[in-house]
Amino acid sequence: MSTGEGLSAEGPRDEGPGGEGPMVDGPMGDGSTQQERSVVAGGARIGRGSRVRLRPGRSADVLDLALTGRTAEVAAVEEDLEGRVQVVVTVDGDEGRDFRTGLGHRFFFTPEEVEPVGEGPSGPRILVAGIGNMFMADDAFGPEVVAAMRGRSLPEGVHIADFGIRGMDLAYRLLDGYDVAVLVDAAPRGKEPGTLQLIDPGPLPAAPPGPAERVLPQAHGMDPVQVLALARHLGEGTGAPQPLPRVLVLGCEPSVRMRGDEPDVVVGLSGPVREAVARAADMLESLTGELLCDPQRDLSSPALR
């Protein structure tokens, strides 16, 4: 396993049978994105979204060996400055997999240290992202729904994550090759408290010109519009622009609205919003099943529940 230091943005060597290294499709130099790059491991081609089992080599350190046998998902195929191909993975069950800023929880293995599980990515990938501040009453709706979803059996290809107020982490996650992202949030729209509404905002606007600082999320809040603008800015700032997924919003009408400058925090949802959590989880189960069959399914008529 590599530490990941000194990784290059240049493409890997394209070597065939008998070469010195594994063959990698989609070198960065040809304009392909990280989502398209793949490598042969264990006789099968793997790329972003592939499922693997970790088999660290004998020379691995104790931290690497502790992951032996764990299953993981391939996040990218990269190459370091010395030309060595690295399979970048996030480990199943690792709560830190959604922290993409700072050190993050991505691990680097050689193709020989991973064992393909199944046939790799065979269908759409959907991200269900809970967002909101747990110390601002009903603003915690999104994280509470994600917590309720964790106890349910979800089909392969559906990923759930609680991003809280970590806008930067969500922005990076939106560039991970998902077909659809469903943002779950408290959304005041003048309805009865506890009303659920599925919103399809349509195509996202272009990223604003200028440096990324202009679209940075708030430090103690989560503005979805700012996060989406930052994600688009980051995606367009790479050598090969990375497309954003289709974005939907499952919003709940709050009963208690806070501005964020109150002297005291309020932990816990109001009655109507608490009752809506289970309904939202049911709605997401149905919605993700439909989107796995057709990620571009027409949702032009907003659904109210």
mmCIF file of C-alpha atoms in Angstrom:
data_model
loop_
_atom_site.group_PDB
_atom_site.id
_atom_site.type_symbol
_atom_site.label_atom_id
_atom_site.label_comp_id
_atom_site.label_asym_id
_atom_site.label_seq_id
_atom_site.Cartn_x
_atom_site.Cartn_y
_atom_site.Cartn_z
ATOM 1 C CA MET A 1 0.000 0.000 0.000
ATOM 2 C CA SER A 2 1.296 3.448 -0.868
ATOM 3 C CA THR A 3 1.155 6.491 1.367
ATOM 4 C CA GLY A 4 -0.128 8.470 -1.574
ATOM 5 C CA GLU A 5 2.651 11.059 -1.344
ATOM 6 C CA GLY A 6 3.889 12.579 -4.577
ATOM 7 C CA LEU A 7 0.967 11.450 -6.710
ATOM 8 C CA SER A 8 1.090 12.934 -10.170
ATOM 9 C CA ALA A 9 -1.647 14.213 -12.421
ATOM 10 C CA GLU A 10 0.123 12.709 -15.411
ATOM 11 C CA GLY A 11 -1.259 9.593 -17.019
ATOM 12 C CA PRO A 12 0.045 6.070 -16.342
ATOM 13 C CA ARG A 13 2.140 4.133 -18.813
ATOM 14 C CA ASP A 14 0.066 2.094 -21.229
ATOM 15 C CA GLU A 15 1.872 -1.233 -21.154
ATOM 16 C CA GLY A 16 0.565 -4.420 -22.615
ATOM 17 C CA PRO A 17 1.372 -8.040 -21.795
ATOM 18 C CA GLY A 18 5.049 -8.506 -21.062
ATOM 19 C CA GLY A 19 5.524 -4.890 -19.969
ATOM 20 C CA GLU A 20 6.961 -3.828 -16.648
ATOM 21 C CA GLY A 21 3.694 -2.727 -15.112
ATOM 22 C CA PRO A 22 -0.073 -3.262 -15.302
ATOM 23 C CA MET A 23 -1.996 -1.920 -18.277
ATOM 24 C CA VAL A 24 -4.165 1.068 -17.428
ATOM 25 C CA ASP A 25 -6.935 2.341 -19.677
ATOM 26 C CA GLY A 26 -7.738 6.026 -19.826
ATOM 27 C CA PRO A 27 -4.476 7.895 -19.169
ATOM 28 C CA MET A 28 -4.962 11.452 -17.982
ATOM 29 C CA GLY A 29 -3.084 12.762 -20.961
ATOM 30 C CA ASP A 30 -5.808 11.683 -23.390
ATOM 31 C CA GLY A 31 -8.494 13.821 -21.786
ATOM 32 C CA SER A 32 -10.271 10.989 -19.966
ATOM 33 C CA THR A 33 -11.550 11.492 -16.424
ATOM 34 C CA GLN A 34 -10.741 9.549 -13.288
ATOM 35 C CA GLN A 35 -14.140 7.905 -13.618
ATOM 36 C CA GLU A 36 -13.011 6.266 -16.889
ATOM 37 C CA ARG A 37 -9.591 4.971 -15.809
ATOM 38 C CA SER A 38 -9.227 1.275 -15.036
ATOM 39 C CA VAL A 39 -6.605 -1.395 -14.453
ATOM 40 C CA VAL A 40 -6.478 -5.189 -14.578
ATOM 41 C CA ALA A 41 -6.339 -6.831 -11.150
ATOM 42 C CA GLY A 42 -6.832 -10.522 -10.462
ATOM 43 C CA GLY A 43 -7.726 -11.154 -14.088
ATOM 44 C CA ALA A 44 -10.566 -8.612 -14.103
ATOM 45 C CA ARG A 45 -10.672 -4.961 -15.071
ATOM 46 C CA ILE A 46 -11.519 -2.635 -12.198
ATOM 47 C CA GLY A 47 -12.154 1.095 -12.032
ATOM 48 C CA ARG A 48 -14.087 3.639 -10.043
ATOM 49 C CA GLY A 49 -17.059 1.955 -8.366
ATOM 50 C CA SER A 50 -15.602 -1.575 -8.539
ATOM 51 C CA ARG A 51 -15.826 -3.738 -5.429
ATOM 52 C CA VAL A 52 -12.604 -5.320 -4.138
ATOM 53 C CA ARG A 53 -11.248 -7.284 -1.196
ATOM 54 C CA LEU A 54 -7.968 -6.055 0.273
ATOM 55 C CA ARG A 55 -4.958 -8.426 0.305
ATOM 56 C CA PRO A 56 -1.925 -6.393 1.501
ATOM 57 C CA GLY A 57 1.468 -7.882 0.618
ATOM 58 C CA ARG A 58 3.887 -9.366 3.131
ATOM 59 C CA SER A 59 5.953 -6.196 3.170
ATOM 60 C CA ALA A 60 2.958 -4.097 4.256
ATOM 61 C CA ASP A 61 3.092 -2.359 7.623
ATOM 62 C CA VAL A 62 0.831 -3.253 10.544
ATOM 63 C CA LEU A 63 -1.793 -0.654 9.619
ATOM 64 C CA ASP A 64 -2.058 -2.078 6.109
ATOM 65 C CA LEU A 65 -2.257 -5.646 7.379
ATOM 66 C CA ALA A 66 -5.110 -4.680 9.706
ATOM 67 C CA LEU A 67 -7.234 -4.156 6.577
ATOM 68 C CA THR A 68 -6.608 -7.689 5.250
ATOM 69 C CA GLY A 69 -9.864 -9.242 4.087
ATOM 70 C CA ARG A 70 -11.861 -6.016 4.322
ATOM 71 C CA THR A 71 -14.041 -5.110 1.373
ATOM 72 C CA ALA A 72 -13.748 -1.712 -0.250
ATOM 73 C CA GLU A 73 -14.836 0.370 -3.209
ATOM 74 C CA VAL A 74 -12.421 1.700 -5.795
ATOM 75 C CA ALA A 75 -12.448 5.504 -5.770
ATOM 76 C CA ALA A 76 -9.815 6.027 -8.464
ATOM 77 C CA VAL A 77 -6.889 4.529 -10.359
ATOM 78 C CA GLU A 78 -3.838 6.786 -10.135
ATOM 79 C CA GLU A 79 -0.097 6.755 -10.707
ATOM 80 C CA ASP A 80 2.682 8.147 -8.513
ATOM 81 C CA LEU A 81 5.736 10.063 -9.697
ATOM 82 C CA GLU A 82 7.713 6.829 -10.040
ATOM 83 C CA GLY A 83 5.193 5.374 -12.471
ATOM 84 C CA ARG A 84 3.638 2.892 -10.013
ATOM 85 C CA VAL A 85 -0.081 2.315 -10.456
ATOM 86 C CA GLN A 86 -2.161 2.774 -7.304
ATOM 87 C CA VAL A 87 -5.715 1.596 -6.703
ATOM 88 C CA VAL A 88 -7.350 4.158 -4.410
ATOM 89 C CA VAL A 89 -10.099 2.701 -2.222
ATOM 90 C CA THR A 90 -12.521 3.618 0.531
ATOM 91 C CA VAL A 91 -13.130 0.851 3.065
ATOM 92 C CA ASP A 92 -16.645 -0.429 3.756
ATOM 93 C CA GLY A 93 -17.902 0.526 7.194
ATOM 94 C CA ASP A 94 -15.405 3.352 7.579
ATOM 95 C CA GLU A 95 -17.319 6.382 8.825
ATOM 96 C CA GLY A 96 -14.417 8.580 7.736
ATOM 97 C CA ARG A 97 -14.790 7.694 4.051
ATOM 98 C CA ASP A 98 -16.838 10.847 3.496
ATOM 99 C CA PHE A 99 -14.107 13.155 4.829
ATOM 100 C CA ARG A 100 -12.355 14.193 1.649
ATOM 101 C CA THR A 101 -10.649 17.336 2.953
ATOM 102 C CA GLY A 102 -7.497 17.134 5.054
ATOM 103 C CA LEU A 103 -5.941 13.666 5.190
ATOM 104 C CA GLY A 104 -9.189 11.937 4.384
ATOM 105 C CA HIS A 105 -9.810 8.196 4.568
ATOM 106 C CA ARG A 106 -8.623 6.970 1.192
ATOM 107 C CA PHE A 107 -6.162 4.082 1.047
ATOM 108 C CA PHE A 108 -3.689 3.208 -1.704
ATOM 109 C CA PHE A 109 -2.923 -0.358 -2.822
ATOM 110 C CA THR A 110 -1.161 -1.868 -5.793
ATOM 111 C CA PRO A 111 -3.299 -3.862 -8.272
ATOM 112 C CA GLU A 112 -1.681 -7.039 -6.900
ATOM 113 C CA GLU A 113 -3.024 -6.232 -3.414
ATOM 114 C CA VAL A 114 -6.702 -6.111 -4.358
ATOM 115 C CA GLU A 115 -9.033 -8.955 -5.279
ATOM 116 C CA PRO A 116 -12.089 -8.122 -7.416
ATOM 117 C CA VAL A 117 -15.435 -8.926 -5.812
ATOM 118 C CA GLY A 118 -18.247 -9.527 -8.276
ATOM 119 C CA GLU A 119 -18.213 -8.169 -11.786
ATOM 120 C CA GLY A 120 -17.414 -4.545 -10.916
ATOM 121 C CA PRO A 121 -19.655 -1.538 -11.505
ATOM 122 C CA SER A 122 -22.617 -2.715 -13.560
ATOM 123 C CA GLY A 123 -25.216 -0.023 -13.004
ATOM 124 C CA PRO A 124 -25.933 3.500 -11.846
ATOM 125 C CA ARG A 125 -24.566 4.888 -8.582
ATOM 126 C CA ILE A 126 -26.673 7.076 -6.314
ATOM 127 C CA LEU A 127 -25.563 9.226 -3.378
ATOM 128 C CA VAL A 128 -28.038 10.072 -0.602
ATOM 129 C CA ALA A 129 -26.517 12.981 1.331
ATOM 130 C CA GLY A 130 -27.936 14.202 4.622
ATOM 131 C CA ILE A 131 -27.078 17.839 5.290
ATOM 132 C CA GLY A 132 -27.845 20.143 8.204
ATOM 133 C CA ASN A 133 -26.724 21.359 11.615
ATOM 134 C CA MET A 134 -27.602 19.056 14.524
ATOM 135 C CA PHE A 135 -27.477 22.002 16.954
ATOM 136 C CA MET A 136 -30.153 23.989 15.107
ATOM 137 C CA ALA A 137 -33.366 22.057 15.818
ATOM 138 C CA ASP A 138 -35.149 21.032 12.602
ATOM 139 C CA ASP A 139 -32.076 21.827 10.513
ATOM 140 C CA ALA A 140 -30.866 18.376 11.630
ATOM 141 C CA PHE A 141 -33.532 16.663 9.506
ATOM 142 C CA GLY A 142 -31.071 15.451 6.857
ATOM 143 C CA PRO A 143 -28.625 13.765 9.268
ATOM 144 C CA GLU A 144 -31.537 12.163 11.146
ATOM 145 C CA VAL A 145 -32.894 10.636 7.935
ATOM 146 C CA VAL A 146 -29.465 9.224 7.069
ATOM 147 C CA ALA A 147 -29.262 7.681 10.563
ATOM 148 C CA ALA A 148 -32.651 6.036 9.986
ATOM 149 C CA MET A 149 -31.519 4.735 6.580
ATOM 150 C CA ARG A 150 -28.454 3.007 8.030
ATOM 151 C CA GLY A 151 -30.641 0.340 9.580
ATOM 152 C CA ARG A 152 -32.180 -0.586 6.246
ATOM 153 C CA SER A 153 -30.995 -2.908 3.506
ATOM 154 C CA LEU A 154 -30.085 -0.829 0.476
ATOM 155 C CA PRO A 155 -29.416 -2.131 -3.042
ATOM 156 C CA GLU A 156 -25.902 -2.102 -4.455
ATOM 157 C CA GLY A 157 -25.091 1.231 -5.984
ATOM 158 C CA VAL A 158 -26.856 3.316 -3.308
ATOM 159 C CA HIS A 159 -24.549 5.116 -0.881
ATOM 160 C CA ILE A 160 -25.754 7.095 2.128
ATOM 161 C CA ALA A 161 -23.691 9.652 4.034
ATOM 162 C CA ASP A 162 -24.191 12.287 6.710
ATOM 163 C CA PHE A 163 -22.305 15.424 5.680
ATOM 164 C CA GLY A 164 -23.701 17.661 8.407
ATOM 165 C CA ILE A 165 -22.246 21.106 7.655
ATOM 166 C CA ARG A 166 -19.145 19.816 5.830
ATOM 167 C CA GLY A 167 -19.794 21.563 2.541
ATOM 168 C CA MET A 168 -16.287 21.050 1.173
ATOM 169 C CA ASP A 169 -16.469 17.281 1.731
ATOM 170 C CA LEU A 170 -19.812 17.128 -0.060
ATOM 171 C CA ALA A 171 -18.461 19.165 -2.968
ATOM 172 C CA TYR A 172 -15.622 16.693 -3.481
ATOM 173 C CA ARG A 173 -17.947 13.704 -3.088
ATOM 174 C CA LEU A 174 -20.177 15.035 -5.849
ATOM 175 C CA LEU A 175 -17.231 14.565 -8.199
ATOM 176 C CA ASP A 176 -16.942 10.849 -7.414
ATOM 177 C CA GLY A 177 -18.794 9.654 -10.488
ATOM 178 C CA TYR A 178 -22.347 9.324 -9.164
ATOM 179 C CA ASP A 179 -25.254 9.359 -11.590
ATOM 180 C CA VAL A 180 -27.650 10.981 -9.121
ATOM 181 C CA ALA A 181 -27.206 12.797 -5.805
ATOM 182 C CA VAL A 182 -30.222 13.229 -3.513
ATOM 183 C CA LEU A 183 -29.692 15.978 -0.939
ATOM 184 C CA VAL A 184 -31.859 15.529 2.184
ATOM 185 C CA ASP A 185 -32.414 18.800 4.016
ATOM 186 C CA ALA A 186 -34.837 21.019 5.895
ATOM 187 C CA ALA A 187 -36.395 23.236 3.230
ATOM 188 C CA PRO A 188 -38.840 26.001 4.169
ATOM 189 C CA ARG A 189 -41.305 26.398 1.295
ATOM 190 C CA GLY A 190 -44.464 27.617 3.063
ATOM 191 C CA LYS A 191 -46.046 24.176 3.586
ATOM 192 C CA GLU A 192 -47.334 22.541 6.753
ATOM 193 C CA PRO A 193 -44.477 21.551 9.128
ATOM 194 C CA GLY A 194 -43.366 17.996 8.384
ATOM 195 C CA THR A 195 -44.411 18.116 4.713
ATOM 196 C CA LEU A 196 -41.964 16.306 2.453
ATOM 197 C CA GLN A 197 -41.278 17.575 -1.033
ATOM 198 C CA LEU A 198 -39.099 16.088 -3.754
ATOM 199 C CA ILE A 199 -37.564 18.880 -5.819
ATOM 200 C CA ASP A 200 -35.859 18.529 -9.178
ATOM 201 C CA PRO A 201 -34.065 21.851 -9.781
ATOM 202 C CA GLY A 202 -33.059 20.821 -13.288
ATOM 203 C CA PRO A 203 -29.661 21.504 -14.907
ATOM 204 C CA LEU A 204 -27.182 23.259 -12.643
ATOM 205 C CA PRO A 205 -26.008 26.771 -13.536
ATOM 206 C CA ALA A 206 -22.480 27.331 -14.774
ATOM 207 C CA ALA A 207 -19.752 27.936 -12.211
ATOM 208 C CA PRO A 208 -19.131 31.643 -11.541
ATOM 209 C CA PRO A 209 -15.886 33.088 -12.898
ATOM 210 C CA GLY A 210 -12.987 33.813 -10.590
ATOM 211 C CA PRO A 211 -11.133 31.899 -7.857
ATOM 212 C CA ALA A 212 -12.660 29.066 -5.831
ATOM 213 C CA GLU A 213 -12.711 31.297 -2.720
ATOM 214 C CA ARG A 214 -15.759 33.042 -4.178
ATOM 215 C CA VAL A 215 -17.816 29.878 -3.863
ATOM 216 C CA LEU A 216 -16.432 28.416 -0.626
ATOM 217 C CA PRO A 217 -19.142 27.030 1.713
ATOM 218 C CA GLN A 218 -19.787 28.613 5.081
ATOM 219 C CA ALA A 219 -17.670 27.319 7.967
ATOM 220 C CA HIS A 220 -20.669 26.633 10.252
ATOM 221 C CA GLY A 221 -23.467 26.112 7.797
ATOM 222 C CA MET A 222 -24.376 24.310 4.598
ATOM 223 C CA ASP A 223 -25.789 26.234 1.660
ATOM 224 C CA PRO A 224 -26.514 23.644 -1.063
ATOM 225 C CA VAL A 225 -26.325 26.288 -3.798
ATOM 226 C CA GLN A 226 -22.806 27.283 -2.705
ATOM 227 C CA VAL A 227 -21.744 23.647 -2.427
ATOM 228 C CA LEU A 228 -22.947 22.850 -5.938
ATOM 229 C CA ALA A 229 -21.215 25.937 -7.299
ATOM 230 C CA LEU A 230 -17.964 24.903 -5.613
ATOM 231 C CA ALA A 231 -18.262 21.329 -6.919
ATOM 232 C CA ARG A 232 -18.718 22.612 -10.461
ATOM 233 C CA HIS A 233 -15.770 24.997 -10.015
ATOM 234 C CA LEU A 234 -13.561 22.144 -8.776
ATOM 235 C CA GLY A 235 -14.684 19.829 -11.560
ATOM 236 C CA GLU A 236 -13.995 22.380 -14.276
ATOM 237 C CA GLY A 237 -10.619 23.257 -12.789
ATOM 238 C CA THR A 238 -9.080 19.869 -13.594
ATOM 239 C CA GLY A 239 -7.259 18.935 -16.794
ATOM 240 C CA ALA A 240 -10.227 16.773 -17.760
ATOM 241 C CA PRO A 241 -13.461 18.419 -16.500
ATOM 242 C CA GLN A 242 -15.502 16.116 -14.256
ATOM 243 C CA PRO A 243 -19.287 16.251 -14.699
ATOM 244 C CA LEU A 244 -21.629 16.610 -11.755
ATOM 245 C CA PRO A 245 -24.420 14.116 -11.141
ATOM 246 C CA ARG A 246 -28.081 14.909 -11.503
ATOM 247 C CA VAL A 247 -29.072 16.609 -8.239
ATOM 248 C CA LEU A 248 -32.426 16.154 -6.475
ATOM 249 C CA VAL A 249 -33.532 17.569 -3.128
ATOM 250 C CA LEU A 250 -35.783 15.809 -0.621
ATOM 251 C CA GLY A 251 -36.863 18.673 1.607
ATOM 252 C CA CYS A 252 -38.909 18.776 4.779
ATOM 253 C CA GLU A 253 -40.844 21.833 5.908
ATOM 254 C CA PRO A 254 -39.396 22.792 9.317
ATOM 255 C CA SER A 255 -41.443 23.832 12.323
ATOM 256 C CA VAL A 256 -38.565 25.433 14.219
ATOM 257 C CA ARG A 257 -36.330 27.674 12.096
ATOM 258 C CA MET A 258 -33.096 29.085 13.489
ATOM 259 C CA ARG A 259 -30.827 31.733 11.970
ATOM 260 C CA GLY A 260 -27.579 30.489 13.528
ATOM 261 C CA ASP A 261 -26.876 33.548 15.652
ATOM 262 C CA GLU A 262 -29.035 32.528 18.643
ATOM 263 C CA PRO A 263 -27.272 32.458 22.038
ATOM 264 C CA ASP A 264 -28.288 28.840 22.717
ATOM 265 C CA VAL A 265 -28.249 25.667 20.662
ATOM 266 C CA VAL A 266 -31.354 23.522 20.225
ATOM 267 C CA VAL A 267 -30.778 19.786 19.887
ATOM 268 C CA GLY A 268 -33.635 17.637 18.665
ATOM 269 C CA LEU A 269 -36.338 17.815 16.027
ATOM 270 C CA SER A 270 -39.801 19.222 16.504
ATOM 271 C CA GLY A 271 -42.714 16.771 16.608
ATOM 272 C CA PRO A 272 -43.893 17.170 12.989
ATOM 273 C CA VAL A 273 -40.364 16.920 11.579
ATOM 274 C CA ARG A 274 -39.483 13.942 13.787
ATOM 275 C CA GLU A 275 -42.561 12.139 12.472
ATOM 276 C CA ALA A 276 -41.456 12.870 8.898
ATOM 277 C CA VAL A 277 -38.114 11.067 9.284
ATOM 278 C CA ALA A 278 -39.512 7.542 8.818
ATOM 279 C CA ARG A 279 -41.666 8.703 5.885
ATOM 280 C CA ALA A 280 -38.616 10.248 4.274
ATOM 281 C CA ALA A 281 -36.659 7.007 4.655
ATOM 282 C CA ASP A 282 -39.524 5.088 3.016
ATOM 283 C CA MET A 283 -39.662 7.641 0.220
ATOM 284 C CA LEU A 284 -35.911 7.353 -0.377
ATOM 285 C CA GLU A 285 -36.084 3.565 -0.565
ATOM 286 C CA SER A 286 -38.705 3.814 -3.306
ATOM 287 C CA LEU A 287 -36.993 6.702 -5.084
ATOM 288 C CA THR A 288 -33.529 5.135 -5.208
ATOM 289 C CA GLY A 289 -34.994 1.912 -6.577
ATOM 290 C CA GLU A 290 -36.620 3.842 -9.412
ATOM 291 C CA LEU A 291 -33.481 5.887 -10.108
ATOM 292 C CA LEU A 292 -31.325 2.755 -10.287
ATOM 293 C CA CYS A 293 -33.550 1.630 -13.157
ATOM 294 C CA ASP A 294 -33.526 5.057 -14.815
ATOM 295 C CA PRO A 295 -31.285 7.822 -13.377
ATOM 296 C CA GLN A 296 -32.976 10.371 -15.688
ATOM 297 C CA ARG A 297 -36.501 9.462 -14.696
ATOM 298 C CA ASP A 298 -38.904 12.381 -15.175
ATOM 299 C CA LEU A 299 -39.629 14.005 -11.824
ATOM 300 C CA SER A 300 -40.948 17.274 -13.215
ATOM 301 C CA SER A 301 -44.096 17.066 -11.071
ATOM 302 C CA PRO A 302 -42.962 17.690 -7.454
ATOM 303 C CA ALA A 303 -44.018 14.948 -5.058
ATOM 304 C CA LEU A 304 -45.595 15.966 -1.728
ATOM 305 C CA ARG A 305 -46.048 13.618 1.230
#
